[in-house]
Coordinates of C-alpha atoms (C1' of nucleotides) in Angstrom, one line a residue:
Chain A
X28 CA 170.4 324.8 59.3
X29 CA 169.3 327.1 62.2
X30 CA 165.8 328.1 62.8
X31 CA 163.5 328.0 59.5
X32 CA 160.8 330.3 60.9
X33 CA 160.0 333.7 59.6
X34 CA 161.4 335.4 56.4
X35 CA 161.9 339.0 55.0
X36 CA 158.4 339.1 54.2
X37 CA 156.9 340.9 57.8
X38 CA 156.9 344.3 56.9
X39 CA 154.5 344.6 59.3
X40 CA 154.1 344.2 63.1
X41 CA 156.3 347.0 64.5
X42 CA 159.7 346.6 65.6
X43 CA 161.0 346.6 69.3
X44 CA 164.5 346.6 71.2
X45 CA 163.4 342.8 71.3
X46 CA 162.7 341.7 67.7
X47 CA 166.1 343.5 66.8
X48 CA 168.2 341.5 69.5
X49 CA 166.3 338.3 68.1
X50 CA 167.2 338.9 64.7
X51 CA 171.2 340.1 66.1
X52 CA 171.2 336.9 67.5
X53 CA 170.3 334.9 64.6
X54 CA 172.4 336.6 62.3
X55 CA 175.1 335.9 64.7
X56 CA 174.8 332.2 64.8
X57 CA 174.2 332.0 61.1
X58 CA 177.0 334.4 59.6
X59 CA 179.3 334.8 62.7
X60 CA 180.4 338.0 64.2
X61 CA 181.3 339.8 61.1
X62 CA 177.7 338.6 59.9
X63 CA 176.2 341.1 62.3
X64 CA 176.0 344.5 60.1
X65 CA 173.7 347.3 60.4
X66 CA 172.8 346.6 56.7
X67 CA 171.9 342.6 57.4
X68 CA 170.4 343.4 60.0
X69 CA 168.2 346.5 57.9
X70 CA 167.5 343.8 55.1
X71 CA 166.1 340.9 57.2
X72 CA 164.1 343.2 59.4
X73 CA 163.0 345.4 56.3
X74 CA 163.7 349.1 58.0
X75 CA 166.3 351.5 57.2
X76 CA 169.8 351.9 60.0
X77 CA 167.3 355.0 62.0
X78 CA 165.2 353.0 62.7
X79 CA 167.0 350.3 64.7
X80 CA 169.0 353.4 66.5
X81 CA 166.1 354.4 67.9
X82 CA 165.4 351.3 69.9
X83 CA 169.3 350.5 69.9
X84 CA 172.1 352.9 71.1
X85 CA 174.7 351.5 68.9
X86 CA 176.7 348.3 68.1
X87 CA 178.5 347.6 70.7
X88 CA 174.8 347.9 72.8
X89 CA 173.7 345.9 70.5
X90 CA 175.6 343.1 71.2
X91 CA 175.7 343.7 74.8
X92 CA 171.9 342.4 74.6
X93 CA 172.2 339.9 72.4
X94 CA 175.3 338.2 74.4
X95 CA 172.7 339.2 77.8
X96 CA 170.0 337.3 76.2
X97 CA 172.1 334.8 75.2
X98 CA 173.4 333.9 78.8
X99 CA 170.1 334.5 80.3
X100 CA 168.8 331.8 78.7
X101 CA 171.6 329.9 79.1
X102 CA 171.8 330.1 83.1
X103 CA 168.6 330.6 83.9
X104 CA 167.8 327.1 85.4
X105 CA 164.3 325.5 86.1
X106 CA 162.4 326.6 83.3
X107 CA 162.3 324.7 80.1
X108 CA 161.6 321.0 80.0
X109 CA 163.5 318.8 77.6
X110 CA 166.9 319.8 78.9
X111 CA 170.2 318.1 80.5
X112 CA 168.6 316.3 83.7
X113 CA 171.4 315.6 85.2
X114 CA 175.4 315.7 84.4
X115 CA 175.4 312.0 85.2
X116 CA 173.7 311.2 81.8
X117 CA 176.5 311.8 79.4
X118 CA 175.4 312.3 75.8
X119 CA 177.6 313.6 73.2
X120 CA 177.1 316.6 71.1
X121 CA 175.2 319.9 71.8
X122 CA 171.6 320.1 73.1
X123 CA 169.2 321.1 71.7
X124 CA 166.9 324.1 74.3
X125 CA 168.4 327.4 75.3
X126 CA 168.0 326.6 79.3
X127 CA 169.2 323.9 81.7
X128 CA 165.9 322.4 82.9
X129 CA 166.8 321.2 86.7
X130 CA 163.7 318.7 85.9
X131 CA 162.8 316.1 88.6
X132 CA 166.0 315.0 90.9
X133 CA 166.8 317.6 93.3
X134 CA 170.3 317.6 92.6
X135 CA 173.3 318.2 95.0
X136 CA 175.1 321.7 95.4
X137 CA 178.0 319.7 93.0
X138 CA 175.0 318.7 90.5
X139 CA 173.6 322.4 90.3
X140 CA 177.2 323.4 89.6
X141 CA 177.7 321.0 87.5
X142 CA 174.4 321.6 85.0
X143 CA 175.2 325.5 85.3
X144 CA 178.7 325.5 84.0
X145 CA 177.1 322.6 81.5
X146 CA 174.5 325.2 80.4
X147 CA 176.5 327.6 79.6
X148 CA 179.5 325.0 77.9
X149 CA 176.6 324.2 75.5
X150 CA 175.6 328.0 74.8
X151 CA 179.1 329.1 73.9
X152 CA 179.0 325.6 71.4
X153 CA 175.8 326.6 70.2
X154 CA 176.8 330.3 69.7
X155 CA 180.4 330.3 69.3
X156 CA 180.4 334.4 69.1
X157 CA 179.9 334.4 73.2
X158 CA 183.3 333.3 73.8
X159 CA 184.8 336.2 72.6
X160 CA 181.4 338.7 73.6
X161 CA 181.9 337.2 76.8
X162 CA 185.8 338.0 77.0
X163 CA 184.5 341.4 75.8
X164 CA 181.6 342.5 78.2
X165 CA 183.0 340.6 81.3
X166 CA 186.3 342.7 81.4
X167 CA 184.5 345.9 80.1
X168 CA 181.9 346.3 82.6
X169 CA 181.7 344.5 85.4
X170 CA 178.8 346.4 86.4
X171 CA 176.7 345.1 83.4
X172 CA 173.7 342.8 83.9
X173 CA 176.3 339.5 82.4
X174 CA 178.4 339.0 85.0
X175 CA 176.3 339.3 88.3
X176 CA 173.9 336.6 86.2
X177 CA 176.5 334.5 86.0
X178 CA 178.1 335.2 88.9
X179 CA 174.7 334.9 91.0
X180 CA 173.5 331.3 89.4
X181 CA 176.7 329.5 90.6
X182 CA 177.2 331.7 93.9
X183 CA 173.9 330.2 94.9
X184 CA 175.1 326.7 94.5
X185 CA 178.1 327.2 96.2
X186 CA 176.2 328.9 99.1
X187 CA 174.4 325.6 100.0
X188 CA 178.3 323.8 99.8
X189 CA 179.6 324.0 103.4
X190 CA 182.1 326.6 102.9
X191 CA 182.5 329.4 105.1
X192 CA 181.1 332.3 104.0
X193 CA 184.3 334.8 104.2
X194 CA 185.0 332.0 101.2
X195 CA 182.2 332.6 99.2
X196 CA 183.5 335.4 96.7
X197 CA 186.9 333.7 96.0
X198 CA 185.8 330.2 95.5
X199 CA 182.8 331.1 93.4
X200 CA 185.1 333.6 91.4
X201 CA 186.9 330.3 91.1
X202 CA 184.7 328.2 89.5
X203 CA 183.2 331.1 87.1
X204 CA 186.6 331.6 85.7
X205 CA 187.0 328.1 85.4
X206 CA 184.2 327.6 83.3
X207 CA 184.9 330.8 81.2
X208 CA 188.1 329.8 80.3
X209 CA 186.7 326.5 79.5
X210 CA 183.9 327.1 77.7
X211 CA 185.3 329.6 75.6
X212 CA 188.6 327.7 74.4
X213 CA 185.9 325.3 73.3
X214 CA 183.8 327.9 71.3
X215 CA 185.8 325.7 68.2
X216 CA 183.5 323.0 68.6
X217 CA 180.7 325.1 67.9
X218 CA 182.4 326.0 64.7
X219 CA 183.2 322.8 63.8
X220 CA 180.8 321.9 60.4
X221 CA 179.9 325.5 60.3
X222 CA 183.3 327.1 59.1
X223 CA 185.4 323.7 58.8
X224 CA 184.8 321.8 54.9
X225 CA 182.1 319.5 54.4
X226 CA 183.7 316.0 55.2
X227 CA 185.6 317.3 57.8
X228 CA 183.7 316.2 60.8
X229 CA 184.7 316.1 64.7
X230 CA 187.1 312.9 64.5
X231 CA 189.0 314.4 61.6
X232 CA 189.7 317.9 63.4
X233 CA 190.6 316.1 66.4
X234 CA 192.8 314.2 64.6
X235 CA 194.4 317.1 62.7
X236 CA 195.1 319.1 65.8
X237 CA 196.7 316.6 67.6
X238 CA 198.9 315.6 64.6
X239 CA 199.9 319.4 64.3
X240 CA 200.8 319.2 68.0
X241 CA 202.8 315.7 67.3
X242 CA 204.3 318.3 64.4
X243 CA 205.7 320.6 66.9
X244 CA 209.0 321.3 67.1
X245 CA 210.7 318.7 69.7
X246 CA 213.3 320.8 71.8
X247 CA 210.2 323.4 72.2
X248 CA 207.3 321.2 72.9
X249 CA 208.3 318.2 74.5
X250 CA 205.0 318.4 76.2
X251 CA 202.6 319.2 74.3
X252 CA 203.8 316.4 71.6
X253 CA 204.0 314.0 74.3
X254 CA 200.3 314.4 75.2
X255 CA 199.6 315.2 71.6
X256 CA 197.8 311.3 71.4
X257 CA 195.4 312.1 74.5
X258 CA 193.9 314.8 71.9
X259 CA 192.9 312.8 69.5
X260 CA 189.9 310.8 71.0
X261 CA 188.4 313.1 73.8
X262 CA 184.9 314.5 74.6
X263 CA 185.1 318.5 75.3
X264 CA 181.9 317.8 77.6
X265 CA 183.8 314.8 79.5
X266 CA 186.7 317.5 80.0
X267 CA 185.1 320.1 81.4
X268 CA 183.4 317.8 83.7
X269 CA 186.5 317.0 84.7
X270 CA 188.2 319.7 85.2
X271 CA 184.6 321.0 87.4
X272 CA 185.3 318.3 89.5
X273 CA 189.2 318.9 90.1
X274 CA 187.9 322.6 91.3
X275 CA 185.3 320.8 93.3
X276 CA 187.6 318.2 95.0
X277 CA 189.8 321.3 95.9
X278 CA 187.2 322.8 97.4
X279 CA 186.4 320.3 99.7
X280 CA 189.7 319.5 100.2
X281 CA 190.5 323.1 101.1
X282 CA 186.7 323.8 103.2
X283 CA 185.8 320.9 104.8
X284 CA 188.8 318.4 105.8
X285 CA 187.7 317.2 108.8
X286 CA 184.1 317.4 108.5
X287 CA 181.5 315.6 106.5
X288 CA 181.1 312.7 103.9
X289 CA 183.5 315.0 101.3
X290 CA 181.0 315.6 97.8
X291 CA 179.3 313.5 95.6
X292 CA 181.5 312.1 92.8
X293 CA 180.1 312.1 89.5
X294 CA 179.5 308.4 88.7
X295 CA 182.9 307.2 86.7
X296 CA 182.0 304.8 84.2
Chain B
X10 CA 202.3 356.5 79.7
X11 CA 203.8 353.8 77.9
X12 CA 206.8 354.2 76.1
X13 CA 208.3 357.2 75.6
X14 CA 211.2 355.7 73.0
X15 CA 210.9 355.7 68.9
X16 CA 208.6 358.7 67.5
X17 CA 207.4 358.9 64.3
X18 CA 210.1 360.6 62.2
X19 CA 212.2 357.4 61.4
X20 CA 211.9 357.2 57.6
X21 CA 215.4 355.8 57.5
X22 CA 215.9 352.1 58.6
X23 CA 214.0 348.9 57.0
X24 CA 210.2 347.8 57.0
X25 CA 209.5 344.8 58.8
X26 CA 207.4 341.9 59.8
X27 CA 208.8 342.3 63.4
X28 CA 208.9 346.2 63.1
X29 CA 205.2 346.6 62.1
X30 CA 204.1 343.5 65.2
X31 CA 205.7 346.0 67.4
X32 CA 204.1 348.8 66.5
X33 CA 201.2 347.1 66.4
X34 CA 201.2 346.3 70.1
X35 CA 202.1 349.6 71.1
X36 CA 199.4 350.8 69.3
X37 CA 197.1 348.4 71.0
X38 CA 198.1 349.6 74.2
X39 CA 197.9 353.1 73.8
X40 CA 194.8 353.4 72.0
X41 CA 193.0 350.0 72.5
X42 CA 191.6 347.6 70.3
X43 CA 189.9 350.6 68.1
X44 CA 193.1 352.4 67.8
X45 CA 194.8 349.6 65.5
X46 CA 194.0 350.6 62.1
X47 CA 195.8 350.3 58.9
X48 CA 195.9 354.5 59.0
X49 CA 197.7 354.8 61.9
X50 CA 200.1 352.1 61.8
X51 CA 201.1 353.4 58.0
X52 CA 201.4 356.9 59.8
X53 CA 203.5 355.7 62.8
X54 CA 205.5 353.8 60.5
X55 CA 205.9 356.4 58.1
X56 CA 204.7 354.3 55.0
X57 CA 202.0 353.4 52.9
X58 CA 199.1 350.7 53.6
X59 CA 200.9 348.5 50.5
X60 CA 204.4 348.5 52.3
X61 CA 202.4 346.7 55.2
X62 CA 200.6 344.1 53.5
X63 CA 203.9 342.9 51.8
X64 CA 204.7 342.3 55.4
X65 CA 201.8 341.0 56.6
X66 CA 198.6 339.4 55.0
X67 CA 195.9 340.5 56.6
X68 CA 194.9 342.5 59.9
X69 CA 193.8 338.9 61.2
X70 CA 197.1 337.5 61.0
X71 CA 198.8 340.7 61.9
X72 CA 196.5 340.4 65.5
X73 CA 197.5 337.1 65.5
X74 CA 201.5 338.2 65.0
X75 CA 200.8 340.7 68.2
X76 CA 199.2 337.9 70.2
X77 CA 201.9 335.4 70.5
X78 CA 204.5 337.7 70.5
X79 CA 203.1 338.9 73.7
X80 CA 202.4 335.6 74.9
X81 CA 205.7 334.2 74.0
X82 CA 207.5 336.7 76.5
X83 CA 204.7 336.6 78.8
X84 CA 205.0 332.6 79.2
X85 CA 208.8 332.2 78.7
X86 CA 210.5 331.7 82.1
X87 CA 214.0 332.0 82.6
X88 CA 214.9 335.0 80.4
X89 CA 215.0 338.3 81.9
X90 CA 215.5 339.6 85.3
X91 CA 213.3 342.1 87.4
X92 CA 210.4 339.6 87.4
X93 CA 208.1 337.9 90.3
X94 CA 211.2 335.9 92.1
X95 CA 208.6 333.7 93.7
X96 CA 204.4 334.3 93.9
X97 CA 204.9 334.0 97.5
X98 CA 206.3 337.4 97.9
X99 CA 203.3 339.2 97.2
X100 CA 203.0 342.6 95.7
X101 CA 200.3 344.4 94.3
X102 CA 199.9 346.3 91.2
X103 CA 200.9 344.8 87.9
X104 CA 205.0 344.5 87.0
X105 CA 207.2 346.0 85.0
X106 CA 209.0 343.2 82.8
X107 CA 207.4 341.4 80.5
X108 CA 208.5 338.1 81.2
X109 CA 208.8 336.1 84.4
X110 CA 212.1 335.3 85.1
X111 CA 212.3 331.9 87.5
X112 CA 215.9 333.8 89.4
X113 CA 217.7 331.6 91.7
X114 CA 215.3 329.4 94.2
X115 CA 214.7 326.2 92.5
X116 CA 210.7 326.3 92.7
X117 CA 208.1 323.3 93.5
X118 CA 206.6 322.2 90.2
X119 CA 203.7 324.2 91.9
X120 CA 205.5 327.2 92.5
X121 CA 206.0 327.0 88.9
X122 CA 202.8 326.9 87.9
X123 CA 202.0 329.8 89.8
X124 CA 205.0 331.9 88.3
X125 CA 203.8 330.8 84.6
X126 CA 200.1 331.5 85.9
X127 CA 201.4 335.4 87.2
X128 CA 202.9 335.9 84.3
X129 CA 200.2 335.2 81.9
X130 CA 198.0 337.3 84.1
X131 CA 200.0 340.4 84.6
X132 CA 200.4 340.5 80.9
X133 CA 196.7 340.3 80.1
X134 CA 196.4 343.5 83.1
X135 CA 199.1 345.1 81.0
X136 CA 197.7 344.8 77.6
X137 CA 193.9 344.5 77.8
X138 CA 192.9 343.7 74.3
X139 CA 195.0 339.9 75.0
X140 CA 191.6 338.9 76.8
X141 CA 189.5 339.3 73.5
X142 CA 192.2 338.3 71.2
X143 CA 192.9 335.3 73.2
X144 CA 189.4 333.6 73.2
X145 CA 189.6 334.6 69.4
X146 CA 192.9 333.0 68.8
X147 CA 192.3 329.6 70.5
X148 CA 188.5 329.4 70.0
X149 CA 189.6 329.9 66.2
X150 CA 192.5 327.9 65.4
X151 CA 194.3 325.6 68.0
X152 CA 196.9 324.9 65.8
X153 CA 198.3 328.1 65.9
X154 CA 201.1 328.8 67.8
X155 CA 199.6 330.5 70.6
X156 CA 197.7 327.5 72.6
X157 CA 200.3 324.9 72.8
X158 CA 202.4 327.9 73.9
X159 CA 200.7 328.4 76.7
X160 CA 199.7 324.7 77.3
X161 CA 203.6 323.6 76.9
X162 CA 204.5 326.4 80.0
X163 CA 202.1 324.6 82.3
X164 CA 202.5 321.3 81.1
X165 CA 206.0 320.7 82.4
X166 CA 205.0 321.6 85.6
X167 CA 202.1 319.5 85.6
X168 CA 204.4 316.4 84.4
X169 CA 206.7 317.2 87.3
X170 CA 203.6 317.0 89.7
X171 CA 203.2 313.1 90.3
X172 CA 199.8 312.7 88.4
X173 CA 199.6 309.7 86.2
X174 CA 200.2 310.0 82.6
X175 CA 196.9 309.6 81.3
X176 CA 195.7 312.7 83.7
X177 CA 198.2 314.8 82.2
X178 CA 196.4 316.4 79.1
X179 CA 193.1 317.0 81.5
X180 CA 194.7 318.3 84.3
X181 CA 196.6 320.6 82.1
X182 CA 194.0 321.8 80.5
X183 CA 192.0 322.5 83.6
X184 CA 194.6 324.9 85.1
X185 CA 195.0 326.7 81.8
X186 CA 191.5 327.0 81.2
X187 CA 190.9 328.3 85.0
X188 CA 194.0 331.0 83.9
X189 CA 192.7 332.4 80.7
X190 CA 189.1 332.6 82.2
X191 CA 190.2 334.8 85.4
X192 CA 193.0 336.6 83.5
X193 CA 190.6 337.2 81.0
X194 CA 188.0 338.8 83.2
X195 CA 190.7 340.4 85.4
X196 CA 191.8 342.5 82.1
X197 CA 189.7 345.3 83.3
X198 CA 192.2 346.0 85.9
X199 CA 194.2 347.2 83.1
X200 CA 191.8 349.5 82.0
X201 CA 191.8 351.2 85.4
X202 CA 193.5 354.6 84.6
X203 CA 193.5 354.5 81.3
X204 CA 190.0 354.7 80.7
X205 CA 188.5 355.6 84.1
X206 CA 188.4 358.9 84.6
X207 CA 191.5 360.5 86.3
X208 CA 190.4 360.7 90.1
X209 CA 189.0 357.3 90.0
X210 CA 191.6 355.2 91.1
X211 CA 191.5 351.1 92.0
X212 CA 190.0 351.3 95.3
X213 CA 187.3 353.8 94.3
X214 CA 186.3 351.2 90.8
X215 CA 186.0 348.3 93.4
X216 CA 184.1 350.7 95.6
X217 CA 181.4 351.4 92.5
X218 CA 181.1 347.9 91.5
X219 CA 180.7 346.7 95.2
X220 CA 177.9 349.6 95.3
X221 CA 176.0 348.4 92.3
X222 CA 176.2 344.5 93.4
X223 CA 174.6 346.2 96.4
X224 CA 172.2 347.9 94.2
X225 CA 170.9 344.8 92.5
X226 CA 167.4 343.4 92.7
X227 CA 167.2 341.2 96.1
X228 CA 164.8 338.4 94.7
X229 CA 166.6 337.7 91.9
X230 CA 170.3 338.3 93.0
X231 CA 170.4 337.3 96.9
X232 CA 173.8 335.8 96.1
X233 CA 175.3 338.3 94.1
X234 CA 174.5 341.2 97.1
X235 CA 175.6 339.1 99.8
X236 CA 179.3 338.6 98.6
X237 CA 179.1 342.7 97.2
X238 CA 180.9 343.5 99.7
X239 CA 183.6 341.3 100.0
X240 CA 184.4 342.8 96.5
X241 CA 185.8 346.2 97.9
X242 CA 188.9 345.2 99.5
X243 CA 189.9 342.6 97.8
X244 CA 193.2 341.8 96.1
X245 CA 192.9 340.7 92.3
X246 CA 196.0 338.6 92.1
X247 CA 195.8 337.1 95.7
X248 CA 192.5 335.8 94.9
X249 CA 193.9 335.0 91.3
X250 CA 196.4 332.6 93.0
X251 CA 193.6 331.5 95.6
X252 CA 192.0 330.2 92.5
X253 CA 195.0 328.5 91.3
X254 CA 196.1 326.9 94.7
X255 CA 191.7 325.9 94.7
X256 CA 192.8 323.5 91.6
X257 CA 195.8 322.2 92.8
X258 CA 194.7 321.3 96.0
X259 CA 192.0 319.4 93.8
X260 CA 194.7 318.0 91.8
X261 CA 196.4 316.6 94.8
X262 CA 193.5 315.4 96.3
X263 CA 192.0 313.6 93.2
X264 CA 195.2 311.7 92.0
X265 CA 197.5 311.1 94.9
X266 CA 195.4 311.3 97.8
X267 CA 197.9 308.0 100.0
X268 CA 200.9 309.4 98.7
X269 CA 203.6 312.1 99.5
X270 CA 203.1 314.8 101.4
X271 CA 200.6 316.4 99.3
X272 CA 201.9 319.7 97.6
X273 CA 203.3 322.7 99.4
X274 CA 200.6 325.0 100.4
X275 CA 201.4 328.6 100.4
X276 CA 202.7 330.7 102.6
X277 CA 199.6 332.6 104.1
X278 CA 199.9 336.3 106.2
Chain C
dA18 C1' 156.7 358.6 69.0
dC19 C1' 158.5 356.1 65.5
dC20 C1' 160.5 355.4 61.0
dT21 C1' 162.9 356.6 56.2
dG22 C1' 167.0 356.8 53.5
dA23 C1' 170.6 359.7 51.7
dA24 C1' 174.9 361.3 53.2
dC25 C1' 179.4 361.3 55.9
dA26 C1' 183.6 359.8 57.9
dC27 C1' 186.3 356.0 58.3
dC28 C1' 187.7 351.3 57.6
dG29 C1' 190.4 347.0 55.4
dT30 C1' 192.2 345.7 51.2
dT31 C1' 193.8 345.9 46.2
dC32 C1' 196.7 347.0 42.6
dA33 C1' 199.0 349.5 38.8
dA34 C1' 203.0 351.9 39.1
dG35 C1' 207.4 353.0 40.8
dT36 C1' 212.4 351.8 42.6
Chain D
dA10 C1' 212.2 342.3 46.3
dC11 C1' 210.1 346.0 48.4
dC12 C1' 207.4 350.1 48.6
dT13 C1' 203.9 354.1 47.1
dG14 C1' 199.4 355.9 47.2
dA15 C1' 195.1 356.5 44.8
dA16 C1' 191.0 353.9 44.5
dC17 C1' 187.2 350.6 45.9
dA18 C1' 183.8 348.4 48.5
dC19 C1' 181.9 348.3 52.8
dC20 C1' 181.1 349.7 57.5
dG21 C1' 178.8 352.4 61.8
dT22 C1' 176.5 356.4 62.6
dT23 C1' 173.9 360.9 61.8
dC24 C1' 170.1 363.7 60.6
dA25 C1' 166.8 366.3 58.1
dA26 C1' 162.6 364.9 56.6
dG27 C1' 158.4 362.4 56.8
dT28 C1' 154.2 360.1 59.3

DNA sequence: ACCTGAACACCGTTCAAGT
DNA sequence: ACCTGAACACCGTTCAAGT
């Protein structure tokens, strides 16, 4: 169901640090994380395991590029077309390009924010493997190319938000975690009809968490029964708006009391 | 470094589930994620790889076992003594216990959530491999045990927080999903010392990263290098709770902004 | 400079056999 | 019911040899 282009059958052109992170990826989103074998990866690319460690250190370099690729793509706004214009326009399920297009509109600080942490909500759904690369790089190497991308596309929003600039590292931090957290508890969604049965679709795993959770045991999780219900019909993408805009309302609330006319709220419907 | 109690010649004395979790752990923490294999948990337990999978079915589910045992004591408040009295009394460097004991002061619901927040954060410093496991666990299965563990410790407090019902399952999962994303990227703190080399300490890792933010190219990290610096000095678990206070002030703000006299705000230095 | 492919050490897991 | 330990299939990585 993922991309139909190119078979085994290119013994030819030669292979690069590039075509071997393309075909990582791939393999990846088709066969998961323990799809992603040097032997896989020799078939499909028709070469024997010396020849990828010449272009390649070793795994764990391996997927280093492929989750830096990944997130590239992901964050870098402003270059594909066909892409979510703006977080206002809600539509349901995953999108379809690698790259949040900042076509047309030119948004707000909270907009730019808002189709960043979208862009890479829908990357970890697409490939649900970054959530735990992510967790895996980001608390690794800090010094890697990952996390000053990610670090740097939001920063920049929250440089043209009034807040003072001693503020700047701890409330972007803020919001990057934020997202993290989010967008990698939801890497299930992106699993969802890949791993789950055939027949199973959304509804019906949303409906059989939340009647585990109602399942819970009552003196132990009072809470989590009680809001057990809520579980059932929500939108993942309408959540993590949410919750963007709860760190963005503290921000504001936190920066700029006195001053000006406090954010844009998203449009409630 | 860790603990120096129980070596390996203990032949005597039963095989089990909870014996071999344990082990497990310590593993985990001594040698990392690598260092849990079947081999050396058979040889630290004095037993054969058999013995262990009549325990346990798989290494999945034995990762899984590890997990929410170190969750549970992380998130259960109330038990032992020792721990963060209160998050206002700051001090740095990770604790001792392994559970965050709520001793005498009746805490704000907020106070609470920073206490359960600490808690889950100090144990991901102490036990790096939770960061990966964790955005396994949950991205994998939410209806293990693990996520509504977590989601019941900050529920409560979130239910005694005067936010309307309906709020409650968002709001909730906002803060948790802010917690695991910086606790998650914070893990590397843990890693400080043991696999730094000797010499390097905290303030000289800060000191490199700051440098190679620095380092970074200027047209396409601007950002990035401008905040570098404010990386050296700064305290992981103030700006942890910084974060944490960011979305409660949003909370606040967004769902009683005519009401009481909206939360209690830190003490600051 | 780039690629081949056999070989090595190690891993998770199984299972007939013991007690 | 619980444990033993040899065996199996598979993995990441190396390296002498080719072009």
């Amino acid at each position: 169901m993922a991309t139909r282009t190119r078979r085994s059958q290119r013994r030819t052109d030669a292979l690069s640090r590039e075509r071997i992170v393309e075909a990582a990826v791939e393999l990846l989103d088709t066969a998961g994380e323990s799809g992603l074998t040097f032997r896989a990866l020799t078939e499909r690319l028709a070469t024997g395991p010396g020849a990828i460690y010449w272009h390649v250190a070793n795994k764990d370099e391996l997927l280093a590029a492929a989750t830096d690729a990944v997130v590239t793509a992901a964050v870098t706004v402003g270059s594909a077309a066909g892409a979510p214009q703006s977080p206002s326009d809600r539509s349901d399920g995953p999108h379809e390009s690698d790259g949040p297009g900042e076509s047309g509109t030119p948004a707000s600080p909270q907009d730019g924010i808002r189709v960043v942490a979208l862009g890479l909500f829908d990357a970890i759904v697409r490939h649900p493997w970054l959530a735990t690369q992510l967790a895996t790089q980001l608390s690794r190497s800090p010094w890697g190319t990952v996390t000053p991308r990610i670090f740097e596309s939001i920063g920049q929003r929250v440089r043209a938000l009034d807040v003072p600039e001693s503020s700047w590292f701890t409330v972007t931090s803020a919001l990057v975690h934020y997202v993290l957290g989010a967008a990698g508890q939801n890497a299930v969604n992106g699993a969802i009809g890949r791993a789950l049965p055939p027949g199973v679709d959304r509804a019906g795993f949303l409906d059989s968490v939340s009647t585990a959770w109602e399942e819970l045991d009552p003196d132990e999780f009072p809470f989590t029964r009680a809001v057990a219900d809520q579980v059932r019909g929500h939108d993942d993408r309408e959540q993590f708006l949410d919750g963007i805009d709860l760190v963005l309302a503290g921000i504001t609330a936190t920066h700029n009391r006195q001053d000006g006319p406090d954010s844009t709220p998203r449009a409630q419907e």
